[in-house]
Coordinates of C-alpha atoms in Angstrom, one line a residue:
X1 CA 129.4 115.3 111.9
X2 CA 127.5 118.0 113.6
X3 CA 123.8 119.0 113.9
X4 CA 122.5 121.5 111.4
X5 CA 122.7 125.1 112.5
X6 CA 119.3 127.2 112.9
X7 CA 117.1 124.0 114.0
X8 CA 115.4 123.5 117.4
X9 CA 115.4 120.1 119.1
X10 CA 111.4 119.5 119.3
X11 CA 110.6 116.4 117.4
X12 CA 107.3 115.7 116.1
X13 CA 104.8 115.1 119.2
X14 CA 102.2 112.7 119.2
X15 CA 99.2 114.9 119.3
X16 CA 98.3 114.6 115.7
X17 CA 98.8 118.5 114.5
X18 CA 99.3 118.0 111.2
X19 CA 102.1 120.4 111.1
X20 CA 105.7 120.0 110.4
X21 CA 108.0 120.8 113.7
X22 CA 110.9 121.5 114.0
X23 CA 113.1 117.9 113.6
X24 CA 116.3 117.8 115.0
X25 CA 118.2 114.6 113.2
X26 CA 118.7 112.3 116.2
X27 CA 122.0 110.3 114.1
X28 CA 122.9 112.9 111.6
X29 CA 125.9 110.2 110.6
X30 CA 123.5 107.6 109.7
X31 CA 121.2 110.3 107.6
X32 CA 124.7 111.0 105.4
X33 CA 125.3 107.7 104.6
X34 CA 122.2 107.1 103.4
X35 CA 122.5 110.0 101.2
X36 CA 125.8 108.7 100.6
X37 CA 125.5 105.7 99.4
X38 CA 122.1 105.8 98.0
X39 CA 119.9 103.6 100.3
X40 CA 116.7 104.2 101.4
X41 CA 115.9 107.5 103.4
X42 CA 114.6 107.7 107.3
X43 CA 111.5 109.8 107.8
X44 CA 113.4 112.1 110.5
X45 CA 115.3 113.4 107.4
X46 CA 112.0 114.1 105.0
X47 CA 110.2 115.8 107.7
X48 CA 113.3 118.2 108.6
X49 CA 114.1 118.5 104.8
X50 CA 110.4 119.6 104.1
X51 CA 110.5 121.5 107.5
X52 CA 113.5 123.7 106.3
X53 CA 112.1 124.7 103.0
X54 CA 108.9 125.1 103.5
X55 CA 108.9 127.0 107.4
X56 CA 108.9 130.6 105.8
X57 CA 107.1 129.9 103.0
X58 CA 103.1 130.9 101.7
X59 CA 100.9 128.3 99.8
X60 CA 100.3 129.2 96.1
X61 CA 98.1 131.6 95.5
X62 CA 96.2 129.0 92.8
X63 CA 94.2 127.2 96.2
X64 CA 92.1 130.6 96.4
X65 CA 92.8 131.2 99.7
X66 CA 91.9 128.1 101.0
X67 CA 93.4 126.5 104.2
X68 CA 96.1 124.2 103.0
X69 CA 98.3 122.0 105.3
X70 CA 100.8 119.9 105.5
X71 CA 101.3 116.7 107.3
X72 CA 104.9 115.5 108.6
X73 CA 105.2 111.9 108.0
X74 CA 103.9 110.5 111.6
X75 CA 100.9 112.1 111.0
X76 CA 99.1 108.8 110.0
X77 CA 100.6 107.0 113.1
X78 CA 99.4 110.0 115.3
X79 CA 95.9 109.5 113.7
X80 CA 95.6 105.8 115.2
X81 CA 97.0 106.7 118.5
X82 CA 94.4 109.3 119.3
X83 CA 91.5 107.2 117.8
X84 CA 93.0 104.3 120.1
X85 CA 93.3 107.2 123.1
X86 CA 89.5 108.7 122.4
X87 CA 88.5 105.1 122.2
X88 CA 89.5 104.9 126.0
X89 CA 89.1 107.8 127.2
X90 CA 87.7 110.8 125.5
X91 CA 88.8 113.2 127.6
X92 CA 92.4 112.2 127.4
X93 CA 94.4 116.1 126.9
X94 CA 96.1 114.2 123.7
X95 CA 92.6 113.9 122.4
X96 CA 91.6 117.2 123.8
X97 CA 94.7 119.0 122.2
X98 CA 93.6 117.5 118.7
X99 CA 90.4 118.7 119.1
X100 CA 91.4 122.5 119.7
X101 CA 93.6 122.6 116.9
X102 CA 91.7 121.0 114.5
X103 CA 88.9 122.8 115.1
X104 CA 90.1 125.3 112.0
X105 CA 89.1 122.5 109.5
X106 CA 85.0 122.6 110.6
X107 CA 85.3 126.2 108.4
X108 CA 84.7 125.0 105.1
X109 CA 87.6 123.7 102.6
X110 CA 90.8 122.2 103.6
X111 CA 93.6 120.8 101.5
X112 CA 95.7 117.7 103.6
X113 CA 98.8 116.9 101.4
X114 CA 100.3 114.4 103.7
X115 CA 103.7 112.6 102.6
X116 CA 103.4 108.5 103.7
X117 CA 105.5 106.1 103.8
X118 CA 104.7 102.6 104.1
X119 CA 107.3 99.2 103.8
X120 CA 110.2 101.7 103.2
X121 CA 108.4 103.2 100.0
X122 CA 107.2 107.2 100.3
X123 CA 104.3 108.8 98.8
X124 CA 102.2 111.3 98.8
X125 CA 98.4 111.6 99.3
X126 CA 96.4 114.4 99.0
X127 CA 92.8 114.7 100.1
X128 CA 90.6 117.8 99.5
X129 CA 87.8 118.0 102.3
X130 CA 84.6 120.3 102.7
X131 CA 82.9 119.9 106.4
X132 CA 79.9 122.1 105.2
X133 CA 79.0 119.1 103.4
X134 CA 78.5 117.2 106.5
X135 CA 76.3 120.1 108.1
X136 CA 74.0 119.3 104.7
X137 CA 73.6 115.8 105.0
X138 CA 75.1 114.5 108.0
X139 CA 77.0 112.1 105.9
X140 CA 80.6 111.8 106.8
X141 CA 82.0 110.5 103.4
X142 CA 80.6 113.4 101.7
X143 CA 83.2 115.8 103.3
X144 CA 85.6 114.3 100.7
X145 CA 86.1 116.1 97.2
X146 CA 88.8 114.7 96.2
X147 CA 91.2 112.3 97.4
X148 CA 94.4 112.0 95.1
X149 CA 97.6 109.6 95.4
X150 CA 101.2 110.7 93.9
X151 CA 103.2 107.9 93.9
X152 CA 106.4 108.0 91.9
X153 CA 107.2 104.7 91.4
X154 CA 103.8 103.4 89.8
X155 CA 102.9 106.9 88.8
X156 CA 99.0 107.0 87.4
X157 CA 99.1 103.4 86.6
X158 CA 96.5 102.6 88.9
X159 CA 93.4 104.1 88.8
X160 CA 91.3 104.5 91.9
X161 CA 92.4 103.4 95.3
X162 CA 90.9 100.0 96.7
X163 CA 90.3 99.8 100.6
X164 CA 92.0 96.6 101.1
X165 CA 95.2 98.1 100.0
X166 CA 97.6 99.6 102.1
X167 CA 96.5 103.0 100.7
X168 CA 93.1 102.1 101.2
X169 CA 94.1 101.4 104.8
X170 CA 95.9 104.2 105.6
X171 CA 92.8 106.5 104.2
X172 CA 90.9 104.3 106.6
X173 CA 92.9 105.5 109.5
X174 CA 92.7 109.5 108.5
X175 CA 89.0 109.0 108.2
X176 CA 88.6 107.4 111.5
X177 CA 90.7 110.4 112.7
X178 CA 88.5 113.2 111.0
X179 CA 85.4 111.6 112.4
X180 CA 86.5 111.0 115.8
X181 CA 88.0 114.6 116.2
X182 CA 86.7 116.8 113.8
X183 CA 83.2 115.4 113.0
X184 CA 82.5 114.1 116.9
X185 CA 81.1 111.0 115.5
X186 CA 81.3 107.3 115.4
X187 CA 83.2 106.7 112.1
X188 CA 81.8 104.1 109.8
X189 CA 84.3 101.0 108.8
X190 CA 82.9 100.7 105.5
X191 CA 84.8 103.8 103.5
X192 CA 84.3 102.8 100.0
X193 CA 81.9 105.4 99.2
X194 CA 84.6 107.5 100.3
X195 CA 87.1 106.1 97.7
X196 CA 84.6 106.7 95.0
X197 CA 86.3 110.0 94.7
X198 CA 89.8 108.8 94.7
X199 CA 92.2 108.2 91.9
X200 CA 96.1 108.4 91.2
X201 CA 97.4 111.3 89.8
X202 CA 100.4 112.2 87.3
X203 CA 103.9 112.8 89.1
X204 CA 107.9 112.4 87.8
X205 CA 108.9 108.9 88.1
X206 CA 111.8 107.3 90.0
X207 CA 114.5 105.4 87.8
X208 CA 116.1 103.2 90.8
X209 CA 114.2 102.0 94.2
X210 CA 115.5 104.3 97.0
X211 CA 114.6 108.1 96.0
X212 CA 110.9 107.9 96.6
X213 CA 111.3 109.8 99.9
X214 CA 112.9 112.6 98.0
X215 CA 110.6 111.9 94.9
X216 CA 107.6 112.6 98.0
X217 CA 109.0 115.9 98.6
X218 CA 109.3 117.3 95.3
X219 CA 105.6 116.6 95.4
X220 CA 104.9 118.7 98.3
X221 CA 107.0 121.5 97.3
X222 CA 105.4 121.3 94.0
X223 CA 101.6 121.1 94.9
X224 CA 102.1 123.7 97.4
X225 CA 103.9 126.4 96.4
X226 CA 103.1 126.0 92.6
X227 CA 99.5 124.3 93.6
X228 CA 100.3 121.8 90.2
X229 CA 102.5 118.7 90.0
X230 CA 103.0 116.9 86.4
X231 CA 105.4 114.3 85.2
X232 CA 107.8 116.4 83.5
X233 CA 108.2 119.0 86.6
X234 CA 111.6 117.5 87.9
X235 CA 113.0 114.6 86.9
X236 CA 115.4 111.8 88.1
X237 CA 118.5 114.0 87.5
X238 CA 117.2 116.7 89.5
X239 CA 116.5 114.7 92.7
X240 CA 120.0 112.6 92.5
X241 CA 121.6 116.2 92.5
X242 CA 119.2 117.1 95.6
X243 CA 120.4 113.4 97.4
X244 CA 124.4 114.9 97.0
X245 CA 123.6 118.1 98.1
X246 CA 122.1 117.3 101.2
X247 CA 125.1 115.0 102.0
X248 CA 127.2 117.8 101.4
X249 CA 125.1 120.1 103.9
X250 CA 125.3 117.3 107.0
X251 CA 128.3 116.9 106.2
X252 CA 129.8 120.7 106.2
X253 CA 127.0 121.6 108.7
X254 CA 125.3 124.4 106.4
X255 CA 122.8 126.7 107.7
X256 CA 119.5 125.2 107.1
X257 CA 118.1 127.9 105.8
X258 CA 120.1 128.0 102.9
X259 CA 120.7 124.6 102.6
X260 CA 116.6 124.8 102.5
X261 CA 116.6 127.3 99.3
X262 CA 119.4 125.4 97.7
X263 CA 116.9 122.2 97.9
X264 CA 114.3 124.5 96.0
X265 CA 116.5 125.8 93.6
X266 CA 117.7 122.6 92.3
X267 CA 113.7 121.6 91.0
X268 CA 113.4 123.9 87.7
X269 CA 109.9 125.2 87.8
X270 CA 110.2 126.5 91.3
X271 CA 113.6 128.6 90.4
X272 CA 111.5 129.8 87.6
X273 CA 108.2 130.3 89.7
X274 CA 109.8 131.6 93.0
X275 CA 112.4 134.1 93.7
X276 CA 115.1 131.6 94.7
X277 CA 119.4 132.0 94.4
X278 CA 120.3 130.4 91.9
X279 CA 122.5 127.1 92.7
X280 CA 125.8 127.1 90.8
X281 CA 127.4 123.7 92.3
X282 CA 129.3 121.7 89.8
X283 CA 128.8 118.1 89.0
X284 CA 131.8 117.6 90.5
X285 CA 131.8 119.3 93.5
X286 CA 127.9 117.3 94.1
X287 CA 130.4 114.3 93.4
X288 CA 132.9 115.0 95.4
X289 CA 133.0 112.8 98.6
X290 CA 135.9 115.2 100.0
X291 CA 133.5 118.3 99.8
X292 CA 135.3 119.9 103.2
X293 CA 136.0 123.1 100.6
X294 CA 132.2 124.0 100.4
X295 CA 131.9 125.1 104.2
X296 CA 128.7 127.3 103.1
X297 CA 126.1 127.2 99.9
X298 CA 126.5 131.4 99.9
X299 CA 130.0 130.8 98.7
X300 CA 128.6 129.1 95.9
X301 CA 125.1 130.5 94.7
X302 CA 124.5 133.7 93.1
X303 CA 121.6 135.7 95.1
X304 CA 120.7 137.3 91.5
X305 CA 117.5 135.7 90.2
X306 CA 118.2 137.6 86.6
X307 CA 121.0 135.1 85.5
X308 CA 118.9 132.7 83.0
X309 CA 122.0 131.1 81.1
X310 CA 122.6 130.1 84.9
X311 CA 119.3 127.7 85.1
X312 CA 120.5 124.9 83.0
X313 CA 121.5 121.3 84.7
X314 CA 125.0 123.1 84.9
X315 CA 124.3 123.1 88.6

């Protein structure tokens, strides 16, 4: 078992950019067998997954232009160690470092879609923020517009989110961030006129209880290179073909940007939305546990994007 071709050793620093790096897989054994044997997913995988297919790619043209990032999945814990940092010192360079980059969000409108995970379960939240409003009224809950959950286990069973929840929780810690960082100001602890403005939105639905981390990703993809998610968009079929592929690349050692627009391919809308190669593994060869014959995904996609009667769930 080797490292992935084409991916630099920086791993996700903690200075709070909420950008995806570059993640080298520290154990890529451990990440196969996970994939393998279908247990619960480790967050250096999601972020390196999501780093690969999204590092060359534009937001959808549907978020008119506006600035749209997204988090990698320690952006939450980076949040609380800088708050914790600017609490002591608020001239620490950590702090200082957050400040510089973030200063791109006091221009108006920004989209955070941030993928979470919290007691081993992954989601995604994504929160729609306007610091103009602030220069208005000076109040820092009304920078949020919109503050939406995608969670494919309960899916929009909930309605809006509670701040004694772990969701709730985790806003608070974002919020503390934005304020501290962004805003300069003392952040207040009560942020349920925050939440006002929050509810939990439609999103494909897990049929067992371990793919929510790839579930989370399919999210991401969707929302920002298609700028919609719905419930029918992928489905469980789609992501357990995803899990077996990416065991097959760690385990062959495929380039990762391939193995990146093979992950793509494999959801239908963005094949049909995005000029991807089209995927043409086998069941069986996605089944196969002896898969030492695939030794690269161009030996087994097609690079026309013309071949409809190729788009079924033959892949």
């Amino acid at each position: 078992m080797v490292k992935l071709r084409n991916v630099s050793g920086r791993h996700p620093s903690l200075v709070g950019d909420p950008r995806y790096e570059s993640v080298a897989l520290a154990n890529p054994t451990n990440e196969y067998r996970c994939l393998k044997k279908n247990r619960w997913l480790y967050t250096s995988l999601i972020d390196f997954v999501a780093h690969i297919c999204l590092k060359d790619l534009e937001p959808s043209l549907s978020f008119n232009h506006q600035n749209v990032t997204i988090a990698n999945t320690l952006f939450i814990e980076n949040c609380k160690v800088l708050v914790e940092k600017y609490s002591e010192n608020a001239n620490d360079k950590s702090v200082k470092h957050a400040q510089d980059y973030m200063k791109q969000f006091r221009k108006g409108k920004h989209i955070l879609i941030i993928p979470l995970v919290s007691k081993g379960h992954f989601y995604t939240m994504v929160v729609e923020v306007n610091f103009n409003e602030y220069k208005k009224t000076t109040n820092e809950f009304a920078i949020y517009q919109s503050i939406k959950i995608y969670d494919s286990l309960y899916n929009d069973r909930r309605t809006n989110v509670r701040a004694a929840t772990g969701v709730g929780k985790t806003f608070r810690a974002l919020h503390e961030y934005l304020a501290v960082v962004v805003l300069g100001v003392q952040p207040k602890r009560n942020i349920e006129a925050a939440l006002r403005v929050s509810s939990y939105s439609p999103c494909p639905t897990q049929e067992n209880d371990y793919d929510c981390g790839l579930f989370s990703l399919g999210v991401v993809f969707h929302l920002y290179l298609t700028g919609t998610c719905t419930s029918t968009c992928f489905n469980q079929q789609h992501v357990s073909k995803i899990r077996m592929l990416l065991a097959i690349g760690l385990k062959d050692n495929f380039d990762s940007t391939e193995l990146g627009e093979c992950v793509l391919a494999l959801f239908p809308k963005l094949l049909d939305e995005l000029d991807l190669p089209i995927v043409k593994f086998s069941d069986e060869e996605l089944d196969n546990d002896n898969s030492s014959g695939l030794s690269s995904p161009a030996s087994t996609i097609s690079t026309s994007n013309n071949d409809n009667s190729n788009r079924d769930m033959e892949i």
